[in-house]
Short mmCIF file of N, CA, C and O in Angstrom, two decimals:
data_model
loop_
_atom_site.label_atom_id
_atom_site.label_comp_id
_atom_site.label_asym_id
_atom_site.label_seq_id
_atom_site.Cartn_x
_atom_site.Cartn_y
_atom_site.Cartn_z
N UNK A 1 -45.77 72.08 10.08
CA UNK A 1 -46.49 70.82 9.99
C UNK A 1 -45.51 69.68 10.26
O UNK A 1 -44.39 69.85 9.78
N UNK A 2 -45.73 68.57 10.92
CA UNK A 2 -45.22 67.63 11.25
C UNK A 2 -45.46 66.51 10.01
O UNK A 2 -46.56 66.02 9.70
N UNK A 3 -43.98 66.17 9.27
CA UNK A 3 -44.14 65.57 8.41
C UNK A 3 -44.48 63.93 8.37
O UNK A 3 -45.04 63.30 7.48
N UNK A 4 -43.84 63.37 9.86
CA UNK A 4 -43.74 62.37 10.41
C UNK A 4 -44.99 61.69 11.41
O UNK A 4 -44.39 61.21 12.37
N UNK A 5 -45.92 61.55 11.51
CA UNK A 5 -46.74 60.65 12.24
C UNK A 5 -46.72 59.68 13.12
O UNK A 5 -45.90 58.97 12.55
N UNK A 6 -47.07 58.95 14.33
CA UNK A 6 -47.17 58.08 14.70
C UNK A 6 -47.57 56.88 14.01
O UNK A 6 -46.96 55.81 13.94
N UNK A 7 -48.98 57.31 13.35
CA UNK A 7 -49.42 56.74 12.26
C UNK A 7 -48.62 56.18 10.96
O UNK A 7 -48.63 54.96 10.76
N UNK A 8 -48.03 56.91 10.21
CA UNK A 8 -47.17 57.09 8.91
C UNK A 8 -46.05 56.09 9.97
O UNK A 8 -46.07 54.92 9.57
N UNK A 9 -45.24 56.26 11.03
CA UNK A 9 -44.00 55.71 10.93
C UNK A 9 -44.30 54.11 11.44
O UNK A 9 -43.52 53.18 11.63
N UNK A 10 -45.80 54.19 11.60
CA UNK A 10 -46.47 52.45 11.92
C UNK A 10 -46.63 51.97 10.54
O UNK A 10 -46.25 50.83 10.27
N UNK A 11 -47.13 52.68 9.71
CA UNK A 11 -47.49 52.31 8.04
C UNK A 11 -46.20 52.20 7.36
O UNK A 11 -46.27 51.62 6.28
N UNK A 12 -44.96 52.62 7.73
CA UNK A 12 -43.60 52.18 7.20
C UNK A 12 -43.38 50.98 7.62
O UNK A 12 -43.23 50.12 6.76
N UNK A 13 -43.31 50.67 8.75
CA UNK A 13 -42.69 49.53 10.07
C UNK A 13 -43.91 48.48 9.05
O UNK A 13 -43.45 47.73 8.20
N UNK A 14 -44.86 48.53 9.20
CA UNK A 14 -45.94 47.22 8.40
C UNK A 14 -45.29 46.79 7.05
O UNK A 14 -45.22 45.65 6.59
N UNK A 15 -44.91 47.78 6.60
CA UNK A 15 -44.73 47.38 4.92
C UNK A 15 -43.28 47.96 4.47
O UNK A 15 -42.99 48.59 3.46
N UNK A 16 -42.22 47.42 5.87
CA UNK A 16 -41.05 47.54 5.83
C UNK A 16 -40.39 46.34 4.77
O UNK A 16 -39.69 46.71 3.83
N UNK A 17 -40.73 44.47 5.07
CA UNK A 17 -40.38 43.68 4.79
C UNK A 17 -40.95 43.19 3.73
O UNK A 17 -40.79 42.06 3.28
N UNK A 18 -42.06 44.60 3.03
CA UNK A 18 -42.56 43.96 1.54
C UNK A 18 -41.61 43.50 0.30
O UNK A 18 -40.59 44.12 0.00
N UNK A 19 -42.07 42.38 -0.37
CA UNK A 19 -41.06 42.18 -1.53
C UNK A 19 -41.19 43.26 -2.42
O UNK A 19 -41.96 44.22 -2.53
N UNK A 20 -40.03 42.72 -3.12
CA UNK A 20 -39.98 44.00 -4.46
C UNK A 20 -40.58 43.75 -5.48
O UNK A 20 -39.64 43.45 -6.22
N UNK A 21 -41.46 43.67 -6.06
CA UNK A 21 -42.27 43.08 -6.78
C UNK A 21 -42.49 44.25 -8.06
O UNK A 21 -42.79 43.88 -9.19
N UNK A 22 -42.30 45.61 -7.71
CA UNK A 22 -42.05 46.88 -8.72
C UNK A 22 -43.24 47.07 -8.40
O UNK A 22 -43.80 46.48 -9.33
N UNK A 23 -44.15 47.52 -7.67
CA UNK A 23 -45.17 47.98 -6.77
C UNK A 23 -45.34 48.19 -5.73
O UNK A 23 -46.32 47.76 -5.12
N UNK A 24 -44.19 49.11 -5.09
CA UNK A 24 -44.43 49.37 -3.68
C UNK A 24 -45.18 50.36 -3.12
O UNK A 24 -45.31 51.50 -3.56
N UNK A 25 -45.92 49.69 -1.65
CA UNK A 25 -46.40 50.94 -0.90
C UNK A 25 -46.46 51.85 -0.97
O UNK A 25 -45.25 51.98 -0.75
N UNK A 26 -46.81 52.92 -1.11
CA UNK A 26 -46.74 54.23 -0.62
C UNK A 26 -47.26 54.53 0.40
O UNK A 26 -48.39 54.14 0.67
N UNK A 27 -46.60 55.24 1.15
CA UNK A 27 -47.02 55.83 2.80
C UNK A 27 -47.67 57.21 3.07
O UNK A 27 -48.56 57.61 3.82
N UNK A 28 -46.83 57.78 2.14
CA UNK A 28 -46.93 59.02 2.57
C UNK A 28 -46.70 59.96 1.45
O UNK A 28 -45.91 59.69 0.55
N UNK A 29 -47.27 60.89 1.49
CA UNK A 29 -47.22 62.15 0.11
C UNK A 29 -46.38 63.56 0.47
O UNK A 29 -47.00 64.24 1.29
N UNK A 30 -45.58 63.92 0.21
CA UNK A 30 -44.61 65.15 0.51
C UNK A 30 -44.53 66.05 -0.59
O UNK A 30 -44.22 65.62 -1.70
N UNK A 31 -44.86 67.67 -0.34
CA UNK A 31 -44.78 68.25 -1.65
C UNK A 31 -44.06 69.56 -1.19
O UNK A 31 -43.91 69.82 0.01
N UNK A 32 -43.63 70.33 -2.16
CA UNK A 32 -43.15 71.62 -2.15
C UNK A 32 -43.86 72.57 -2.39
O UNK A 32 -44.29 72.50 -3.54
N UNK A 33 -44.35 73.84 -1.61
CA UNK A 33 -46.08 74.47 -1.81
C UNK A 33 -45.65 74.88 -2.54
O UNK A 33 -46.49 75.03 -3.43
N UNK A 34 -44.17 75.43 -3.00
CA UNK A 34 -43.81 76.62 -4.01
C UNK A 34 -43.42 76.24 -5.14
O UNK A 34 -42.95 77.08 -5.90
N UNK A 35 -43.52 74.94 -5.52
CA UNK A 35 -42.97 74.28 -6.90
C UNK A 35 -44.00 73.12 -7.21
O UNK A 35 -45.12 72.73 -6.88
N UNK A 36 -42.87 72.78 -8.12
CA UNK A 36 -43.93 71.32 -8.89
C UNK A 36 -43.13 70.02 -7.82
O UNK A 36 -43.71 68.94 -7.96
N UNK A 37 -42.56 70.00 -7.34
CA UNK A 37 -42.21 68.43 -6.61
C UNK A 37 -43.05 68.00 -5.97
O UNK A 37 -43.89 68.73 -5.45
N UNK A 38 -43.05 66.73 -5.85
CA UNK A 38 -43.96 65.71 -5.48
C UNK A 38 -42.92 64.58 -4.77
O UNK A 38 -41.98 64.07 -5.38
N UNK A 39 -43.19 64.36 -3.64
CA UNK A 39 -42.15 63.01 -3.26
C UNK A 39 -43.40 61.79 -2.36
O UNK A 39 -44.08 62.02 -1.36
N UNK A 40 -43.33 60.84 -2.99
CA UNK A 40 -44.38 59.65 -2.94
C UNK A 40 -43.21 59.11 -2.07
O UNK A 40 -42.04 59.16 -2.46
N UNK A 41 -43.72 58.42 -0.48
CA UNK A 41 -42.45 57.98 0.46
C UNK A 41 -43.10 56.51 0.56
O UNK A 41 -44.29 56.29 0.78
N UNK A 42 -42.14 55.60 0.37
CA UNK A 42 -42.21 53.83 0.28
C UNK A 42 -41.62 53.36 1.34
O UNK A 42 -42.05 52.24 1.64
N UNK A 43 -40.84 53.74 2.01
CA UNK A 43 -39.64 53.44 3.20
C UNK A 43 -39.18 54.23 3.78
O UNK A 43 -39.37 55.41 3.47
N UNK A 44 -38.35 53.86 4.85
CA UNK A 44 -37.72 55.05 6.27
C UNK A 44 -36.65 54.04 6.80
O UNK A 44 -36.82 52.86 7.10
N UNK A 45 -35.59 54.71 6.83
CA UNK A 45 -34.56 54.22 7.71
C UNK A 45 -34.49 55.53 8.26
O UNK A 45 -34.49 56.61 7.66
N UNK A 46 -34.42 55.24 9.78
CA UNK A 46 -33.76 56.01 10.81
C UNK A 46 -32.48 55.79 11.48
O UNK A 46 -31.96 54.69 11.67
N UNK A 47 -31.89 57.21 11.91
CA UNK A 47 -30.61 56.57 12.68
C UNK A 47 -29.36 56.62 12.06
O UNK A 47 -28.34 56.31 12.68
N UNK A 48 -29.35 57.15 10.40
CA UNK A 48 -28.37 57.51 9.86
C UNK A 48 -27.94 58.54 10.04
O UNK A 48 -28.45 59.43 10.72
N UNK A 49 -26.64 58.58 9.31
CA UNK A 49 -26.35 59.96 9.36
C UNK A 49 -25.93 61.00 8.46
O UNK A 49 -25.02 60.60 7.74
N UNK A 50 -26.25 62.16 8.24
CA UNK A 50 -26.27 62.43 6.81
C UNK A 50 -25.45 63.79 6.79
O UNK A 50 -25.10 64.42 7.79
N UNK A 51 -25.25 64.06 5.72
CA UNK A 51 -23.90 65.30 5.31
C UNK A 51 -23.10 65.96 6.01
O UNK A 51 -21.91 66.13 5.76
N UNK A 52 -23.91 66.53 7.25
CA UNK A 52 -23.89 67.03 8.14
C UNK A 52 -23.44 66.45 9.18
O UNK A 52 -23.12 67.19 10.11
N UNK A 53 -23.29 65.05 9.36
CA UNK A 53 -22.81 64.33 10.88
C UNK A 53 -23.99 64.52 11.50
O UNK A 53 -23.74 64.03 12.61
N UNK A 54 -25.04 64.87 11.55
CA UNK A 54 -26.12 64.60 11.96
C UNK A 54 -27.07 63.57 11.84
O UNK A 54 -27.47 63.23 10.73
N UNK A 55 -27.58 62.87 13.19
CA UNK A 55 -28.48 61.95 12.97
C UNK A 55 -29.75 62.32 12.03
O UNK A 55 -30.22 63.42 12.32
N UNK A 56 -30.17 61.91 11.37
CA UNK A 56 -31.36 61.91 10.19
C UNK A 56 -32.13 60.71 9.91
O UNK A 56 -32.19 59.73 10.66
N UNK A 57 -32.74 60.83 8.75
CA UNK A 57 -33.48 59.34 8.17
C UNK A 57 -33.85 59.55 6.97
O UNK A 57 -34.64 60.48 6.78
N UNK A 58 -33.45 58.87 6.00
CA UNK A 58 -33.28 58.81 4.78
C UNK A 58 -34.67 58.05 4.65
O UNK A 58 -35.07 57.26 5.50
N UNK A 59 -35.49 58.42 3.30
CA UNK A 59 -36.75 58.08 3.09
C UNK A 59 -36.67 57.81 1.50
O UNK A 59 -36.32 58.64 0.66
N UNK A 60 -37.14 56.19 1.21
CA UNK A 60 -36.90 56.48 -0.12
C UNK A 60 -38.36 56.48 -1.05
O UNK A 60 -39.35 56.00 -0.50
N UNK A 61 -38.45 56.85 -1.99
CA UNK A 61 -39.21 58.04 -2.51
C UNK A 61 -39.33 57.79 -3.99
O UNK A 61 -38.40 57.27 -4.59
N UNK A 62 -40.53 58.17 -4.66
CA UNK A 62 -40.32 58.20 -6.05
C UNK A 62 -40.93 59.94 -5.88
O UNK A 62 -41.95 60.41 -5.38
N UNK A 63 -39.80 60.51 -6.54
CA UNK A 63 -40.04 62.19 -6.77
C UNK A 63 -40.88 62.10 -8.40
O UNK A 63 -40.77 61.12 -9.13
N UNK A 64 -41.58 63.18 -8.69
CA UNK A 64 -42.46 63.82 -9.76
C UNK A 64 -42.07 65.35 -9.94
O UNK A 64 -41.52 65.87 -8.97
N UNK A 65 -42.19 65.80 -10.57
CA UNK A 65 -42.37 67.43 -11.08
C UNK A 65 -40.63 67.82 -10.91
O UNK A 65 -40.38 68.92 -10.44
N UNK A 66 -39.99 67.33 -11.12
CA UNK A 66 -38.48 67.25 -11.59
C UNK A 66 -38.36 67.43 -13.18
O UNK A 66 -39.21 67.23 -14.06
N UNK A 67 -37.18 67.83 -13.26
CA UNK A 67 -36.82 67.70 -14.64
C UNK A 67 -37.39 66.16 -15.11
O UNK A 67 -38.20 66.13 -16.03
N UNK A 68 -37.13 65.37 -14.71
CA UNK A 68 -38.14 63.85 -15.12
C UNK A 68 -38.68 63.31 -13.36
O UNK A 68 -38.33 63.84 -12.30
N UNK A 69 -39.89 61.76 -13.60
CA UNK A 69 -39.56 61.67 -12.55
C UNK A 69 -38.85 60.38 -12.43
O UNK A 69 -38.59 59.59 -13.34
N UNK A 70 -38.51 60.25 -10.96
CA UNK A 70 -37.50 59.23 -10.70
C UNK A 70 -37.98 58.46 -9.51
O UNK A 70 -39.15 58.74 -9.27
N UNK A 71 -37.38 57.43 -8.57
CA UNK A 71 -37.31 56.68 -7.76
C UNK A 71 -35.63 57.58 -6.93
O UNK A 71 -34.60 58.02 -7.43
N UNK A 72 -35.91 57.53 -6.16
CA UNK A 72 -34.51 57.80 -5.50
C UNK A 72 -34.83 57.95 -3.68
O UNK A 72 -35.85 57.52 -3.14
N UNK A 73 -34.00 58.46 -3.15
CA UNK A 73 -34.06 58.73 -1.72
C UNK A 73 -33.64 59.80 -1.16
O UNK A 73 -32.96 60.28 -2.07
N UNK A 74 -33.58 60.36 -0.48
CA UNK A 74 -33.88 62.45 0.37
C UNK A 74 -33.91 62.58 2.06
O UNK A 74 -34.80 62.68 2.91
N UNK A 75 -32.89 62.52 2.05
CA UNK A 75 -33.13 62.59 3.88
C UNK A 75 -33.86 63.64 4.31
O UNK A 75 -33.77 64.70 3.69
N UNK A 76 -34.59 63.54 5.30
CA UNK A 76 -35.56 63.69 6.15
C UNK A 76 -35.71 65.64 6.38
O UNK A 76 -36.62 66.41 6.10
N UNK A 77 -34.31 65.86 7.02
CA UNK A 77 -33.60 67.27 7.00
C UNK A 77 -33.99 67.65 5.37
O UNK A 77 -34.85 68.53 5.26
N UNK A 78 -33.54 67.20 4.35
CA UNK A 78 -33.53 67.91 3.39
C UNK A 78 -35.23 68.22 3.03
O UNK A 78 -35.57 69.18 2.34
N UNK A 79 -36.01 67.43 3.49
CA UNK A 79 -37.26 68.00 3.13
C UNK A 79 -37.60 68.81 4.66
O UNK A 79 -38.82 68.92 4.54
N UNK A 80 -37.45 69.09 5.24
CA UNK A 80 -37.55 70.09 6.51
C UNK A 80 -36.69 71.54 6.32
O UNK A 80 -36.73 72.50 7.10
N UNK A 81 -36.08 71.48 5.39
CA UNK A 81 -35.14 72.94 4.71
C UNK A 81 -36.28 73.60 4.03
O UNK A 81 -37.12 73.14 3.27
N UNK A 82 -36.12 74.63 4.44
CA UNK A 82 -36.98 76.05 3.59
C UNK A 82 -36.56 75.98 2.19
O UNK A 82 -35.39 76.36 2.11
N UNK A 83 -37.29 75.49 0.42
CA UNK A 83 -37.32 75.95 -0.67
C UNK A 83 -37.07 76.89 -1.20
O UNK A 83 -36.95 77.82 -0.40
N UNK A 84 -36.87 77.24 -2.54
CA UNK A 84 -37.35 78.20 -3.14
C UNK A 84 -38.30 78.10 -3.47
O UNK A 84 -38.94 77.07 -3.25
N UNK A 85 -38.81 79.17 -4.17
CA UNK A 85 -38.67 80.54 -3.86
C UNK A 85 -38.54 81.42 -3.33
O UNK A 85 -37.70 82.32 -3.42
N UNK A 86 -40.12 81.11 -2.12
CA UNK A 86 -40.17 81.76 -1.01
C UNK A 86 -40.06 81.06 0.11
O UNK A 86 -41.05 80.95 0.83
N UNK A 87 -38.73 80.39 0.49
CA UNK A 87 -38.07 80.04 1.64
C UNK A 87 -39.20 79.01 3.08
O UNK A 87 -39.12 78.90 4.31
N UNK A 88 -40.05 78.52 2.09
CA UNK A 88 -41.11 77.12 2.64
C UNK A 88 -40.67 75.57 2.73
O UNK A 88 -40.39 74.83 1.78
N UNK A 89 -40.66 75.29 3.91
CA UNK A 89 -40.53 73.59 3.47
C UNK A 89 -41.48 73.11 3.23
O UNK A 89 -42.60 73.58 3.43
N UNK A 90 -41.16 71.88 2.68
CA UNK A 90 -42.19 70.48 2.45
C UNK A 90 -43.15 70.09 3.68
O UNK A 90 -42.96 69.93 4.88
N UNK A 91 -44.34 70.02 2.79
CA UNK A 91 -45.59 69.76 3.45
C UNK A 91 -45.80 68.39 3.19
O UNK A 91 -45.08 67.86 2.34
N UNK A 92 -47.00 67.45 4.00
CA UNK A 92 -47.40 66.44 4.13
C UNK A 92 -48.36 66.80 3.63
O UNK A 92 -48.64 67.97 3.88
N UNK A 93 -49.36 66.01 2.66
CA UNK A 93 -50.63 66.10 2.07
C UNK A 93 -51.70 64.79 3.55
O UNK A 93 -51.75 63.62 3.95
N UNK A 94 -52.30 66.11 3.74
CA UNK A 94 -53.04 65.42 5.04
C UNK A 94 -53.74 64.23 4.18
O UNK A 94 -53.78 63.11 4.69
N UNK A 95 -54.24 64.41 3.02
CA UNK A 95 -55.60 63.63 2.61
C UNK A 95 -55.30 62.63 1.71
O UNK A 95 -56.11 61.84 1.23
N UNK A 96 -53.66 62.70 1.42
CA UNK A 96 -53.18 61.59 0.60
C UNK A 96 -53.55 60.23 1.58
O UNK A 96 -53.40 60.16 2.79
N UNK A 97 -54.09 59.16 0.64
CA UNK A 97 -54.72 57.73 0.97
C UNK A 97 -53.47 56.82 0.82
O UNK A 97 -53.02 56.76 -0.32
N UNK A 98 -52.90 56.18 1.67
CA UNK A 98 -51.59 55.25 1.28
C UNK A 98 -52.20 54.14 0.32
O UNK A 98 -53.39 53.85 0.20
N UNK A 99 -51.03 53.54 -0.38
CA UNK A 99 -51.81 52.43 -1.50
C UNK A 99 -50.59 52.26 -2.16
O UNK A 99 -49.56 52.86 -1.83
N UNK A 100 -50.69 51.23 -3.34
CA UNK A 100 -50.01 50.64 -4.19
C UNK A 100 -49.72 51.67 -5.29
O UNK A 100 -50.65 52.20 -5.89
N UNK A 101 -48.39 51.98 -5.57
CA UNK A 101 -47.61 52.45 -7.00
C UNK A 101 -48.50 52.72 -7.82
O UNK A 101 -48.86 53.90 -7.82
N UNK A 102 -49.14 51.86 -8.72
CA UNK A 102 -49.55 51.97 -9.76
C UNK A 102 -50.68 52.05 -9.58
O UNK A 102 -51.12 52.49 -10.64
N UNK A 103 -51.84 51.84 -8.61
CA UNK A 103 -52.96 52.58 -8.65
C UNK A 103 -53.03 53.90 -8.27
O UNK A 103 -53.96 54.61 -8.65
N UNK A 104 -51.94 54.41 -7.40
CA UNK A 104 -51.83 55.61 -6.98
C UNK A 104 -51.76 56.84 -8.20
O UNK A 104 -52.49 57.82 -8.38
N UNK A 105 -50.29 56.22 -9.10
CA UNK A 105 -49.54 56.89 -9.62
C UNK A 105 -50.63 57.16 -11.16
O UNK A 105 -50.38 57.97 -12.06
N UNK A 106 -51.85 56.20 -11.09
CA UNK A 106 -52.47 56.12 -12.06
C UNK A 106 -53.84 57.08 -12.21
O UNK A 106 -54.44 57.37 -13.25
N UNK A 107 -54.19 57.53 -10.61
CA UNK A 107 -54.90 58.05 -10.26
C UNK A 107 -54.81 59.50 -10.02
O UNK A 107 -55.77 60.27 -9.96
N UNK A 108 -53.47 59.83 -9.88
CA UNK A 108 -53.23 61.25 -10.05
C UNK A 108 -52.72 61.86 -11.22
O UNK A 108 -52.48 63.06 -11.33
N UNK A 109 -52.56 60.95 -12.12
CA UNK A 109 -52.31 61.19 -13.39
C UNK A 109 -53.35 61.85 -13.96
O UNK A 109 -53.35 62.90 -14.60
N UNK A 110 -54.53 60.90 -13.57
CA UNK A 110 -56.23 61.69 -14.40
C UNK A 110 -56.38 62.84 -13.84
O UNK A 110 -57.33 63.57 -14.14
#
């Protein structure tokens, strides 16, 4: 599955220069079929380069189903690496609706 969109990397570029207001965007939904993670994506830089000397793009993210959850960031490659258990990467949730933090985060809670 293609995690990246035409769509999704237009819905970053729109709500690249949003303030920080502690309610950001969400774009995009990323999960692990074989675990509990959850990565909610707010931003994209492309063009970096990451561990590897490889070009990548760091996406920053509030992760769920972690030991807690957090706000942090995960380059691009690292969600395209095969998981455990059974050696799957991260999927895109086709039917996730982009939206605001806290209605989102409030809505999958119920």
């Amino acid at each position: 599955m293609k995690l990246l969109t035409k769509a999704i990397l237009a819905d970053f570029a729109k709500h690249a220069n949003d303030p920080d207001n502690g309610n950001p965007f969400l774009v995009a939904k990323f999960f692990n079929p074989c675990g509990g993670q959850t990565w909610y994506a707010t931003k994209i830089e492309t063009g970096v380069i990451n561990m590897d000397g490889k070009e990548d793009a760091i996406i920053e993210n509030y992760m769920t189903g972690g030991a807690y959850d957090e706000w942090g960031t995960i380059f691009l490659t690292d969600l395209q690496t095969p998981l455990p258990p059974f050696g799957l990467p991260c999927e895109r949730d086709k039917h996730f609706k982009p939206g605001y933090f806290k209605d989102i985060i409030k809505k999958e809670a119920a």
